[in-house]
Coordinates of N, CA and C in Angstrom, one line a residue:
X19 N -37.3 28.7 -85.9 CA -37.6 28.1 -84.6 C -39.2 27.9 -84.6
X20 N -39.5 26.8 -84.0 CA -41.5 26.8 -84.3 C -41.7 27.2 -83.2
X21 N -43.1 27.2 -82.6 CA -43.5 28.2 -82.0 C -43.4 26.9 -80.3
X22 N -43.3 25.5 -80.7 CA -43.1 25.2 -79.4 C -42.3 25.1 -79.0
X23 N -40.7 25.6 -79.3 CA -39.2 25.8 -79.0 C -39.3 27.1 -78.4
X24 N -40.2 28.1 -78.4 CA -40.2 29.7 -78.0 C -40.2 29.3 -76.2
X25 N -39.4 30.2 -75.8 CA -39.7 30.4 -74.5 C -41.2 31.3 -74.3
X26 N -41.6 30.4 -73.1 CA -43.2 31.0 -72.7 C -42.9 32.6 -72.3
X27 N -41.8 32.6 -71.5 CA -41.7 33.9 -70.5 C -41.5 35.4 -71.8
X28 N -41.2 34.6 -73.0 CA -41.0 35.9 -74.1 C -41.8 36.1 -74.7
X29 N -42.8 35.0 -74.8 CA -43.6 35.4 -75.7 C -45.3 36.2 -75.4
X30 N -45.7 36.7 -76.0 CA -46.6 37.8 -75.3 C -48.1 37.4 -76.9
X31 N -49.2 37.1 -76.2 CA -50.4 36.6 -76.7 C -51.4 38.1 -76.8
X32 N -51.3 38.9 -77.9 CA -52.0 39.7 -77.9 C -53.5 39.5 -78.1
X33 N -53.8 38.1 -78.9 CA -55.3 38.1 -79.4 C -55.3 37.2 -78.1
X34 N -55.1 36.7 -77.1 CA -55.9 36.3 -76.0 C -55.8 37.6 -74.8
X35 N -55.1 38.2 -75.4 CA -55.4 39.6 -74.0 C -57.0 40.4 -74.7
X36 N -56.7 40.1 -75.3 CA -58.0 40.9 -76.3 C -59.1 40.5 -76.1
X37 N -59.2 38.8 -75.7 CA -60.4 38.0 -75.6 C -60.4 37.8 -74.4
X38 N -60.0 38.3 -73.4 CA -60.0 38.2 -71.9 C -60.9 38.8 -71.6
X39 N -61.8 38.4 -71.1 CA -63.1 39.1 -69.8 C -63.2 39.1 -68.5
X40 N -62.7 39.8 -67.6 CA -63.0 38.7 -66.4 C -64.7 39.8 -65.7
X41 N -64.8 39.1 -64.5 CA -65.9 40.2 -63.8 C -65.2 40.1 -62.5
X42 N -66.4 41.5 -61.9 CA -66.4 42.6 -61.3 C -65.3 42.1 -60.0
X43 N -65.8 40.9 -59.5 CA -65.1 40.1 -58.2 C -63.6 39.7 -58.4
X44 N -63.5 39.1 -60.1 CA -62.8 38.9 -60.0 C -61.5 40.1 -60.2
X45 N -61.7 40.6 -60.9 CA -60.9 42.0 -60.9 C -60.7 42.8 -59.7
X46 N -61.5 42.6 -58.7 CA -61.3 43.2 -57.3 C -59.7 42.4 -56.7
X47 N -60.1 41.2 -56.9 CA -59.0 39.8 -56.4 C -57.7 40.6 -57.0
X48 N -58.1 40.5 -58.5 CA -56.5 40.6 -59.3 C -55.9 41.7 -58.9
X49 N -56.7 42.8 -58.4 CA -56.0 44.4 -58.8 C -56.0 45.2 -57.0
X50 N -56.7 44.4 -56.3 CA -56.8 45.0 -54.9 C -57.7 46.1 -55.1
X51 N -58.4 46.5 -55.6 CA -59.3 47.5 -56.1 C -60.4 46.7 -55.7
X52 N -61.4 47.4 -54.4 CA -62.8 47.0 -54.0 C -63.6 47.5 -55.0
X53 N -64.3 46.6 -55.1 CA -65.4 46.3 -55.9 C -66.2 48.4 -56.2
X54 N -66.4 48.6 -55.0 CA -67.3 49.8 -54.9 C -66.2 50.8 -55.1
X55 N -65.3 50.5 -55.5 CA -64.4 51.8 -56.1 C -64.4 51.4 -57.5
X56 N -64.2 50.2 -57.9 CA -64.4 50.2 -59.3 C -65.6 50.9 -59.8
X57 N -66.9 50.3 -59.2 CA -67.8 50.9 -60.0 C -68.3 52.3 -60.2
X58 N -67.7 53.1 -58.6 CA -67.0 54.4 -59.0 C -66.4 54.7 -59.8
X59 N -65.7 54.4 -60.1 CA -64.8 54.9 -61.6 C -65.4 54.8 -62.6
X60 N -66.1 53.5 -62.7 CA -67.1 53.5 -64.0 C -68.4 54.6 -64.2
X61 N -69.0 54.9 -63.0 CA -69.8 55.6 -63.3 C -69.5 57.4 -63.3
X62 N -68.0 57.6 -63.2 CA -67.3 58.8 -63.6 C -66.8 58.4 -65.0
X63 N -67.0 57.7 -65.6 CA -66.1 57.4 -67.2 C -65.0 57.1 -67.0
X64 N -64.7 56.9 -66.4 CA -62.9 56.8 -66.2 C -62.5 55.4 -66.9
X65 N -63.2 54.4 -66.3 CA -63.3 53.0 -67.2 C -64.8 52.7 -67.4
X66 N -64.8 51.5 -68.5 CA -65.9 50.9 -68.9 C -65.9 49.4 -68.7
X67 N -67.1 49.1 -68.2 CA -67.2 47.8 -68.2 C -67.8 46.9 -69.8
X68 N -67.9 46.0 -70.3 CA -68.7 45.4 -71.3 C -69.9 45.3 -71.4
X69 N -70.5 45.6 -70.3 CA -72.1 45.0 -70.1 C -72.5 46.1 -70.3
X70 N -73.6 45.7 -70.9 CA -74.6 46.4 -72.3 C -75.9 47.0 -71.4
X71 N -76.3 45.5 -70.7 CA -77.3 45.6 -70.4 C -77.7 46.1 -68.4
X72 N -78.3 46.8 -68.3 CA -78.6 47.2 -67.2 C -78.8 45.9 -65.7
X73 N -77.8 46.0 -64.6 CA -78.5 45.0 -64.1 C -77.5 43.9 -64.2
X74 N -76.5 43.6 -65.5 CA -75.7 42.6 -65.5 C -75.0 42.6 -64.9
X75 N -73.6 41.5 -64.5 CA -72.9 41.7 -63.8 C -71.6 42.3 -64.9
X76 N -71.1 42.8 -64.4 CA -70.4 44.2 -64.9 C -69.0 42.7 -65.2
X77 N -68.6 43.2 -66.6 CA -67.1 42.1 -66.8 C -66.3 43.2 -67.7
X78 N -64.9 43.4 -67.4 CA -63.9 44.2 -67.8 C -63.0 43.3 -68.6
X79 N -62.4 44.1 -69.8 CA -61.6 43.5 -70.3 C -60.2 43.8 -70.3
X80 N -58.9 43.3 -70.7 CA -57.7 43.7 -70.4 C -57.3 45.2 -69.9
X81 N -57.6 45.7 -71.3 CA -57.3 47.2 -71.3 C -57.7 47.7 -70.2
X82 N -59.2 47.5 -69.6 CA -59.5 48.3 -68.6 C -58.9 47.8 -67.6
X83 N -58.8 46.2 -67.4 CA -58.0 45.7 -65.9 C -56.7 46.7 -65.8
X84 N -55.9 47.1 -66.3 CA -54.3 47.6 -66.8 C -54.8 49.0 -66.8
X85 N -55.4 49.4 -66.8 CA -55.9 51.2 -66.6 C -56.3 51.3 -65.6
X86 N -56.7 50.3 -64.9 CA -57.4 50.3 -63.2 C -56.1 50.5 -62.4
X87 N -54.9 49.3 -62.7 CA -53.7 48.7 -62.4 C -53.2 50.0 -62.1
X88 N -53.3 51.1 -63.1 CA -52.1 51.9 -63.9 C -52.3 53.2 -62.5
X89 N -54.1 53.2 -62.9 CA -54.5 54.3 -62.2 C -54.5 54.0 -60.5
X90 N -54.2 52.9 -59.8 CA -54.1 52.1 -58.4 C -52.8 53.0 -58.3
X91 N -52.2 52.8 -59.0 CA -50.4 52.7 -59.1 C -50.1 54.3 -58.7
X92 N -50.8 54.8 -59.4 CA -50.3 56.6 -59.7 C -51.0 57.2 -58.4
X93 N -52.5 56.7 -57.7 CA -52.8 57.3 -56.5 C -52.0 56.8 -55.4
X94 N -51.6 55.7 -55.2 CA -50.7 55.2 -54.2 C -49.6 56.3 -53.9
X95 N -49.2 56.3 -55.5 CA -48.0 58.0 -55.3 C -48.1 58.8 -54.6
X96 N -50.0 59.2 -54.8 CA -50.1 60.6 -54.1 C -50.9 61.4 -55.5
X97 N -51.3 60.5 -56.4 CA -51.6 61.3 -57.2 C -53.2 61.3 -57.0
X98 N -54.5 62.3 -57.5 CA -55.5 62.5 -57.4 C -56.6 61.6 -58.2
X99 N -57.4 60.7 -58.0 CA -58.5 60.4 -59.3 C -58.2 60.6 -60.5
X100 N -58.3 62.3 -60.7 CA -59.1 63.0 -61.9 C -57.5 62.4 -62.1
X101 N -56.1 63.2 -61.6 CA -55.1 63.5 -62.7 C -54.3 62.1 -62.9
X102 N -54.6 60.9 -61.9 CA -54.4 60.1 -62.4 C -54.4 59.2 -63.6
X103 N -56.2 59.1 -63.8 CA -57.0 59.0 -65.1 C -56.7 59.8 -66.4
X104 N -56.2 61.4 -66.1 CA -56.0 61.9 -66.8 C -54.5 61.4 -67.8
X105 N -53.6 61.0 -67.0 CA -52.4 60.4 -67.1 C -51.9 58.8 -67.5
X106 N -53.1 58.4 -67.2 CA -53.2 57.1 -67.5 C -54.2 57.2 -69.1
X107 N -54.8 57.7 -69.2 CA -55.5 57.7 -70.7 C -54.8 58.7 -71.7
X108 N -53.7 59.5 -71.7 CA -52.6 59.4 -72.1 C -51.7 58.6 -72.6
X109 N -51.2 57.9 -71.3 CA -50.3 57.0 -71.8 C -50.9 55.7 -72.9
X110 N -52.4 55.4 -72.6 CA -53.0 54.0 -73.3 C -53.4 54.9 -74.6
X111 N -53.2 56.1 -74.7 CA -53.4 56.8 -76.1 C -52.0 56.0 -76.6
X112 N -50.9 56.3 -76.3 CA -49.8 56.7 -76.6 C -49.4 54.9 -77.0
X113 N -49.4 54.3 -75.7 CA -49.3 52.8 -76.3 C -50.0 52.1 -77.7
X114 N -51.6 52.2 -77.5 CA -52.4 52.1 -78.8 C -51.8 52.8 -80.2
X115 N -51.3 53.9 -80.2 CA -50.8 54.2 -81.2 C -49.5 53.4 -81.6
X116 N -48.9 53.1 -80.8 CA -47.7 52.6 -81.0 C -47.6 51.0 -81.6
X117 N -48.8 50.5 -81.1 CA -49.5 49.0 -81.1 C -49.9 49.0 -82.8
X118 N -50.5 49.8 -83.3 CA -50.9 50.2 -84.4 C -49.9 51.0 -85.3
X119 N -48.8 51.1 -85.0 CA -47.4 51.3 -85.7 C -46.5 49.8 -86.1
X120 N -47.2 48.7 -84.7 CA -45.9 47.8 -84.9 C -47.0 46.9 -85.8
X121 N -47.9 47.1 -85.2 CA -49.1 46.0 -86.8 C -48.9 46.3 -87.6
X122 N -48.5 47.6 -88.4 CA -49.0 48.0 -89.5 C -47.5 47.4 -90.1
X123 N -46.2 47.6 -89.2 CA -45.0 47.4 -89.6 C -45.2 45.3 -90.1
X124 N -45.8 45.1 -89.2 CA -46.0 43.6 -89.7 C -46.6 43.0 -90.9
X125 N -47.7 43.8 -91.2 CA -48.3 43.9 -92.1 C -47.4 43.6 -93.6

């Protein structure tokens, strides 16, 4: 089957999740996460933004939008910051590894 017969809803674009950047604003939009709590978290390490340079405007890529998502998700529960983060960088251990089991299987 070629790739324009694939249903959209199955198919899953890893190298454009990869190249996705958005910024600071917009990620507030997508994730319901104000702005001044993101940058909170950034400046506890929790997430990272891309910008290098001091002063820029801060742009996040997938992985961190979806750790933001992850970590929104787990306080909503009831869970705390720290053991949120703690739980969420876990699990993206555990995905990544797994990501890198099914490449290698493709390979």
């Amino acid at each position: 089957m070629s790739k324009s017969n694939t249903n959209p809803d199955l198919s899953f674009d890893f190298d454009f999740l990869e190249k996705l950047v958005v910024g600071i604003g917009e990620v507030s939009q997508i994730t319901g996460i104000p702005t001044r709590q993101i940058r909170y978290w950034e400046d506890k390490a929790i997430i990272s933004s891309l910008t290098e340079e001091e002063g820029k405007n801060r742009r996040y890529d997938y992985k961190n939008i979806k750790k933001m998502l992850l970590i929104k998700e787990l306080m909503d529960d009831g869970y705390t910051l720290d053991a949120a983060a703690e739980k969420v960088k876990k699990r993206m251990e555990l995905i990544e590894e797994t990501l890198k089991k099914l490449t290698k299987k493709e390979d």
